[in-house]
mmCIF file of C-alpha atoms and ligand atoms in Angstrom:
data_model
loop_
_atom_site.group_PDB
_atom_site.id
_atom_site.type_symbol
_atom_site.label_atom_id
_atom_site.label_comp_id
_atom_site.label_asym_id
_atom_site.label_seq_id
_atom_site.Cartn_x
_atom_site.Cartn_y
_atom_site.Cartn_z
ATOM 1 C CA MET Z 32 -59.968 30.264 -39.545
ATOM 2 C CA LYS Z 33 -56.492 31.606 -40.304
ATOM 3 C CA GLU Z 34 -53.947 29.057 -41.514
ATOM 4 C CA LEU Z 35 -50.264 28.757 -40.694
ATOM 5 C CA VAL Z 36 -48.285 26.196 -42.698
ATOM 6 C CA VAL Z 37 -45.334 24.586 -40.934
ATOM 7 C CA ALA Z 38 -42.832 23.470 -43.587
ATOM 8 C CA THR Z 39 -41.967 20.142 -41.981
ATOM 9 C CA THR Z 40 -42.622 16.421 -42.194
ATOM 10 C CA ASN Z 41 -41.064 15.814 -38.760
ATOM 11 C CA GLN Z 42 -43.945 14.643 -36.572
ATOM 12 C CA GLY Z 43 -42.114 15.215 -33.270
ATOM 13 C CA LYS Z 44 -41.373 18.806 -34.177
ATOM 14 C CA LEU Z 45 -44.894 19.399 -35.487
ATOM 15 C CA ARG Z 46 -46.501 17.975 -32.338
ATOM 16 C CA GLU Z 47 -44.495 20.401 -30.211
ATOM 17 C CA ILE Z 48 -45.192 23.400 -32.462
ATOM 18 C CA ARG Z 49 -48.941 22.635 -32.467
ATOM 19 C CA GLY Z 50 -48.931 22.360 -28.670
ATOM 20 C CA LEU Z 51 -47.072 25.637 -28.263
ATOM 21 C CA LEU Z 52 -49.418 27.493 -30.644
ATOM 22 C CA ALA Z 53 -52.607 25.891 -29.289
ATOM 23 C CA ASP Z 54 -53.756 29.100 -27.615
ATOM 24 C CA LEU Z 55 -53.785 30.996 -30.934
ATOM 25 C CA ASN Z 56 -56.870 30.816 -33.083
ATOM 26 C CA VAL Z 57 -54.912 29.393 -36.012
ATOM 27 C CA ASN Z 58 -55.170 26.182 -38.032
ATOM 28 C CA VAL Z 59 -51.613 24.790 -38.053
ATOM 29 C CA THR Z 60 -51.088 22.668 -41.169
ATOM 30 C CA SER Z 61 -47.903 20.945 -42.382
ATOM 31 C CA LEU Z 62 -46.390 19.330 -45.470
ATOM 32 C CA ALA Z 63 -48.642 16.320 -44.809
ATOM 33 C CA ASP Z 64 -51.468 18.598 -46.001
ATOM 34 C CA TYR Z 65 -49.484 19.577 -49.117
ATOM 35 C CA PRO Z 66 -48.161 16.253 -50.426
ATOM 36 C CA ASP Z 67 -47.151 17.734 -53.804
ATOM 37 C CA ALA Z 68 -45.121 20.571 -52.328
ATOM 38 C CA PRO Z 69 -41.571 20.829 -53.721
ATOM 39 C CA GLU Z 70 -38.791 19.140 -51.799
ATOM 40 C CA VAL Z 71 -36.616 21.621 -49.914
ATOM 41 C CA ILE Z 72 -32.909 20.791 -50.175
ATOM 42 C CA GLU Z 73 -31.332 21.866 -46.893
ATOM 43 C CA ASP Z 74 -28.050 23.107 -48.299
ATOM 44 C CA GLY Z 75 -27.644 26.257 -46.219
ATOM 45 C CA ASP Z 76 -24.667 26.422 -43.895
ATOM 46 C CA THR Z 77 -26.561 27.873 -40.927
ATOM 47 C CA PHE Z 78 -29.829 27.068 -39.125
ATOM 48 C CA GLU Z 79 -31.099 30.461 -40.249
ATOM 49 C CA ALA Z 80 -30.361 29.859 -43.943
ATOM 50 C CA ASN Z 81 -32.148 26.507 -43.847
ATOM 51 C CA ALA Z 82 -35.143 27.847 -41.892
ATOM 52 C CA LEU Z 83 -35.520 30.676 -44.413
ATOM 53 C CA LYS Z 84 -35.170 28.343 -47.373
ATOM 54 C CA LYS Z 85 -37.936 26.075 -46.039
ATOM 55 C CA ALA Z 86 -40.249 29.017 -45.344
ATOM 56 C CA VAL Z 87 -39.613 30.832 -48.655
ATOM 57 C CA THR Z 88 -39.972 27.691 -50.824
ATOM 58 C CA ILE Z 89 -43.142 26.419 -49.168
ATOM 59 C CA ALA Z 90 -44.741 29.878 -48.874
ATOM 60 C CA ALA Z 91 -44.256 30.348 -52.626
ATOM 61 C CA TYR Z 92 -46.032 27.028 -53.209
ATOM 62 C CA THR Z 93 -48.896 27.341 -50.696
ATOM 63 C CA GLN Z 94 -49.350 31.129 -50.980
ATOM 64 C CA LYS Z 95 -50.045 30.982 -47.227
ATOM 65 C CA LEU Z 96 -48.282 32.309 -44.176
ATOM 66 C CA THR Z 97 -45.509 29.728 -43.710
ATOM 67 C CA MET Z 98 -43.097 28.859 -40.918
ATOM 68 C CA GLY Z 99 -39.747 27.162 -41.567
ATOM 69 C CA GLU Z 100 -37.975 25.722 -38.536
ATOM 70 C CA ASP Z 101 -34.436 24.387 -38.592
ATOM 71 C CA SER Z 102 -32.990 22.941 -35.443
ATOM 72 C CA GLY Z 103 -30.270 20.688 -34.136
ATOM 73 C CA LEU Z 104 -27.872 19.661 -31.436
ATOM 74 C CA GLU Z 105 -24.424 21.211 -30.912
ATOM 75 C CA VAL Z 106 -22.002 19.243 -28.753
ATOM 76 C CA GLU Z 107 -18.993 21.128 -27.372
ATOM 77 C CA ALA Z 108 -16.582 18.161 -27.379
ATOM 78 C CA LEU Z 109 -17.460 17.527 -31.039
ATOM 79 C CA ASP Z 110 -16.753 21.091 -32.205
ATOM 80 C CA ASN Z 111 -20.517 21.760 -32.274
ATOM 81 C CA ALA Z 112 -21.367 18.724 -34.418
ATOM 82 C CA PRO Z 113 -23.846 17.459 -35.493
ATOM 83 C CA GLY Z 114 -25.328 21.013 -35.736
ATOM 84 C CA ILE Z 115 -27.206 21.590 -38.987
ATOM 85 C CA TYR Z 116 -26.591 17.927 -39.878
ATOM 86 C CA SER Z 117 -28.455 16.621 -36.782
ATOM 87 C CA ALA Z 118 -31.294 14.942 -38.710
ATOM 88 C CA ARG Z 119 -28.860 13.122 -41.035
ATOM 89 C CA TYR Z 120 -25.906 12.613 -38.671
ATOM 90 C CA SER Z 121 -25.663 8.867 -39.341
ATOM 91 C CA GLY Z 122 -25.810 9.334 -43.124
ATOM 92 C CA GLU Z 123 -28.162 7.956 -45.774
ATOM 93 C CA GLY Z 124 -31.411 6.594 -44.325
ATOM 94 C CA ALA Z 125 -30.660 8.152 -40.927
ATOM 95 C CA THR Z 126 -33.085 7.425 -38.076
ATOM 96 C CA ASP Z 127 -33.217 8.872 -34.554
ATOM 97 C CA GLU Z 128 -31.902 5.553 -33.262
ATOM 98 C CA ARG Z 129 -28.885 5.458 -35.588
ATOM 99 C CA ASN Z 130 -28.129 9.119 -34.994
ATOM 100 C CA ASN Z 131 -28.113 8.478 -31.250
ATOM 101 C CA GLU Z 132 -25.816 5.454 -31.690
ATOM 102 C CA LYS Z 133 -23.388 7.585 -33.652
ATOM 103 C CA LEU Z 134 -23.523 10.370 -31.052
ATOM 104 C CA LEU Z 135 -22.735 7.912 -28.262
ATOM 105 C CA SER Z 136 -19.848 6.335 -30.121
ATOM 106 C CA GLU Z 137 -18.342 9.740 -30.972
ATOM 107 C CA LEU Z 138 -18.511 10.637 -27.275
ATOM 108 C CA GLU Z 139 -17.158 7.342 -25.980
ATOM 109 C CA GLY Z 140 -14.668 7.981 -23.186
ATOM 110 C CA VAL Z 141 -15.496 11.682 -22.959
ATOM 111 C CA GLU Z 142 -15.814 12.544 -19.264
ATOM 112 C CA PRO Z 143 -19.062 14.083 -17.877
ATOM 113 C CA GLU Z 144 -17.680 17.622 -17.530
ATOM 114 C CA ARG Z 145 -16.902 17.712 -21.260
ATOM 115 C CA ARG Z 146 -20.316 16.498 -22.413
ATOM 116 C CA GLY Z 147 -21.934 19.964 -22.579
ATOM 117 C CA ALA Z 148 -24.303 20.627 -25.471
ATOM 118 C CA ARG Z 149 -27.109 22.828 -26.622
ATOM 119 C CA TYR Z 150 -30.144 22.525 -28.817
ATOM 120 C CA ARG Z 151 -30.814 25.383 -31.198
ATOM 121 C CA SER Z 152 -33.974 26.265 -33.086
ATOM 122 C CA CYS Z 153 -34.247 28.927 -35.764
ATOM 123 C CA ILE Z 154 -37.683 29.875 -37.092
ATOM 124 C CA ALA Z 155 -38.513 31.990 -40.145
ATOM 125 C CA LEU Z 156 -41.982 33.293 -40.999
ATOM 126 C CA VAL Z 157 -42.685 34.203 -44.616
ATOM 127 C CA LYS Z 158 -45.719 35.361 -46.597
ATOM 128 C CA ASP Z 159 -45.906 36.601 -50.203
ATOM 129 C CA GLY Z 160 -42.126 36.615 -50.543
ATOM 130 C CA GLN Z 161 -41.763 38.814 -47.474
ATOM 131 C CA THR Z 162 -39.866 37.752 -44.380
ATOM 132 C CA ILE Z 163 -41.999 38.596 -41.363
ATOM 133 C CA ALA Z 164 -39.649 37.220 -38.707
ATOM 134 C CA VAL Z 165 -36.437 35.296 -38.144
ATOM 135 C CA VAL Z 166 -35.914 34.285 -34.523
ATOM 136 C CA GLU Z 167 -33.839 31.814 -32.542
ATOM 137 C CA GLY Z 168 -33.922 29.964 -29.230
ATOM 138 C CA ASP Z 169 -31.504 27.644 -27.459
ATOM 139 C CA CYS Z 170 -31.460 25.230 -24.554
ATOM 140 C CA ARG Z 171 -28.366 24.031 -22.699
ATOM 141 C CA GLY Z 172 -27.781 20.503 -21.483
ATOM 142 C CA GLU Z 173 -25.379 17.568 -21.253
ATOM 143 C CA ILE Z 174 -25.211 14.329 -23.179
ATOM 144 C CA ALA Z 175 -25.955 11.193 -21.125
ATOM 145 C CA THR Z 176 -24.056 7.932 -21.530
ATOM 146 C CA GLU Z 177 -27.229 5.865 -21.918
ATOM 147 C CA ALA Z 178 -30.805 6.456 -23.054
ATOM 148 C CA ARG Z 179 -33.203 7.608 -20.345
ATOM 149 C CA GLY Z 180 -36.949 7.951 -20.934
ATOM 150 C CA THR Z 181 -39.161 7.794 -23.990
ATOM 151 C CA ASN Z 182 -40.724 11.271 -24.183
ATOM 152 C CA GLY Z 183 -39.863 13.716 -26.949
ATOM 153 C CA PHE Z 184 -38.022 12.683 -30.114
ATOM 154 C CA GLY Z 185 -34.572 12.727 -31.710
ATOM 155 C CA TYR Z 186 -31.745 13.107 -29.207
ATOM 156 C CA ASP Z 187 -34.094 13.731 -26.243
ATOM 157 C CA PRO Z 188 -33.405 10.452 -24.333
ATOM 158 C CA TYR Z 189 -29.730 11.548 -24.139
ATOM 159 C CA PHE Z 190 -30.206 15.258 -23.486
ATOM 160 C CA ILE Z 191 -29.915 15.946 -19.749
ATOM 161 C CA ILE Z 192 -31.235 19.206 -18.309
ATOM 162 C CA PRO Z 193 -28.823 19.845 -15.411
ATOM 163 C CA GLU Z 194 -31.391 21.767 -13.277
ATOM 164 C CA TYR Z 195 -33.610 18.685 -13.225
ATOM 165 C CA GLY Z 196 -30.953 15.957 -13.467
ATOM 166 C CA LYS Z 197 -33.237 14.343 -16.045
ATOM 167 C CA THR Z 198 -33.302 13.989 -19.809
ATOM 168 C CA PHE Z 199 -36.021 15.404 -22.039
ATOM 169 C CA GLY Z 200 -36.936 11.751 -22.529
ATOM 170 C CA GLU Z 201 -37.771 11.551 -18.813
ATOM 171 C CA LEU Z 202 -39.197 15.006 -18.178
ATOM 172 C CA ASP Z 203 -42.885 15.680 -18.640
ATOM 173 C CA PRO Z 204 -43.559 17.291 -22.058
ATOM 174 C CA SER Z 205 -45.021 20.313 -20.250
ATOM 175 C CA ILE Z 206 -41.540 21.052 -18.859
ATOM 176 C CA LYS Z 207 -39.918 20.749 -22.282
ATOM 177 C CA ALA Z 208 -42.656 23.088 -23.564
ATOM 178 C CA ARG Z 209 -41.504 25.703 -21.041
ATOM 179 C CA ILE Z 210 -37.738 25.550 -21.439
ATOM 180 C CA SER Z 211 -36.859 24.160 -24.861
ATOM 181 C CA HIS Z 212 -35.045 25.908 -27.703
ATOM 182 C CA ARG Z 213 -38.213 25.573 -29.802
ATOM 183 C CA SER Z 214 -40.483 27.082 -27.150
ATOM 184 C CA LYS Z 215 -38.124 30.058 -26.744
ATOM 185 C CA ALA Z 216 -38.102 30.674 -30.497
ATOM 186 C CA LEU Z 217 -41.871 30.205 -30.716
ATOM 187 C CA ALA Z 218 -42.530 32.684 -27.912
ATOM 188 C CA GLN Z 219 -40.917 35.323 -30.151
ATOM 189 C CA VAL Z 220 -42.846 34.071 -33.176
ATOM 190 C CA LYS Z 221 -46.084 34.504 -31.237
ATOM 191 C CA GLN Z 222 -45.314 38.168 -30.603
ATOM 192 C CA LYS Z 223 -44.629 38.700 -34.310
ATOM 193 C CA LEU Z 224 -47.834 36.861 -35.195
ATOM 194 C CA ALA Z 225 -49.854 39.076 -32.870
ATOM 195 C CA GLU Z 226 -48.474 42.142 -34.697
ATOM 196 C CA TYR Z 227 -49.029 40.505 -38.078
ATOM 197 C CA TYR Z 228 -52.680 39.665 -37.378
ATOM 198 C CA LYS Z 229 -53.379 43.073 -35.858
ATOM 199 C CA ASP Z 230 -53.677 44.736 -39.323
HETATM 200 P P1 LIG C 170 -34.345 19.536 -39.185
HETATM 201 O O1 LIG C 170 -35.682 18.947 -39.512
HETATM 202 O O2 LIG C 170 -33.405 19.564 -40.331
HETATM 203 O O3 LIG C 170 -34.496 20.882 -38.525
HETATM 204 O O4 LIG C 170 -33.671 18.559 -38.150
HETATM 205 C C1 LIG C 170 -33.805 18.695 -36.789
HETATM 206 C C2 LIG C 170 -33.069 17.542 -36.113
HETATM 207 O O5 LIG C 170 -32.397 18.042 -34.962
HETATM 208 C C3 LIG C 170 -34.033 16.477 -35.621
HETATM 209 O O6 LIG C 170 -34.213 15.472 -36.591
HETATM 210 C C4 LIG C 170 -33.321 15.966 -34.374
HETATM 211 O O7 LIG C 170 -32.333 15.058 -34.731
HETATM 212 C C5 LIG C 170 -32.645 17.221 -33.850
HETATM 213 N N1 LIG C 170 -33.521 17.953 -32.929
HETATM 214 C C6 LIG C 170 -33.993 19.213 -33.087
HETATM 215 N N2 LIG C 170 -34.789 19.570 -32.064
HETATM 216 C C7 LIG C 170 -34.836 18.506 -31.259
HETATM 217 C C8 LIG C 170 -35.520 18.266 -30.030
HETATM 218 O O8 LIG C 170 -36.286 19.086 -29.502
HETATM 219 N N3 LIG C 170 -35.320 17.046 -29.488
HETATM 220 C C9 LIG C 170 -34.510 16.114 -30.059
HETATM 221 N N4 LIG C 170 -33.867 16.279 -31.189
HETATM 222 C C10 LIG C 170 -34.023 17.481 -31.805
#
């Protein structure tokens, strides 16, 4: 079976990517399957630069078709922070819980109409030093004032989808799989993969 390596250790992200690629006949592996892979320092200043760096570094190590995904939350009232720093927003030893605490405290007193935000996901596909695709997806929402629901990961309990009046923490994962930043980026990846596997 063909293999696609996802250059991540983030289990929430990996679960979603596996679900979204389930209809392809591809074995989706991750850094858990390559424990000695080099660490990728995310020092790019855009999602794209970081996604490419993950894909290029891990593809060179595994010699397999590799996907790098870099994603994050941009909040309008915070000048698009935390952005590329979303995973480490609360500093050293950051956890989803601490990141969410920091987000809430930064937004304290900010009225509902100024709590607009968007998730962004950039995905790069690389094999043999060649970039096969770089694509991006986004998803607009608003930041809640308290946690709602336990689905998803990261900032999801605070990320309200206005059309549903519910957070990704509350919505069924099948809805997130239809409308999320990651699913929009992956839909484009799937088209590129179909072309790639055609030859
Ligand atoms: P990365 O691994 O450097 O790309 O970090 C992504 C970070 O952005 C995650 O650790 C979360 O904090 C946040 N994030 C990205 N996508 C999502 C999502 O779908 N739900 C919740 N948080 C997300």
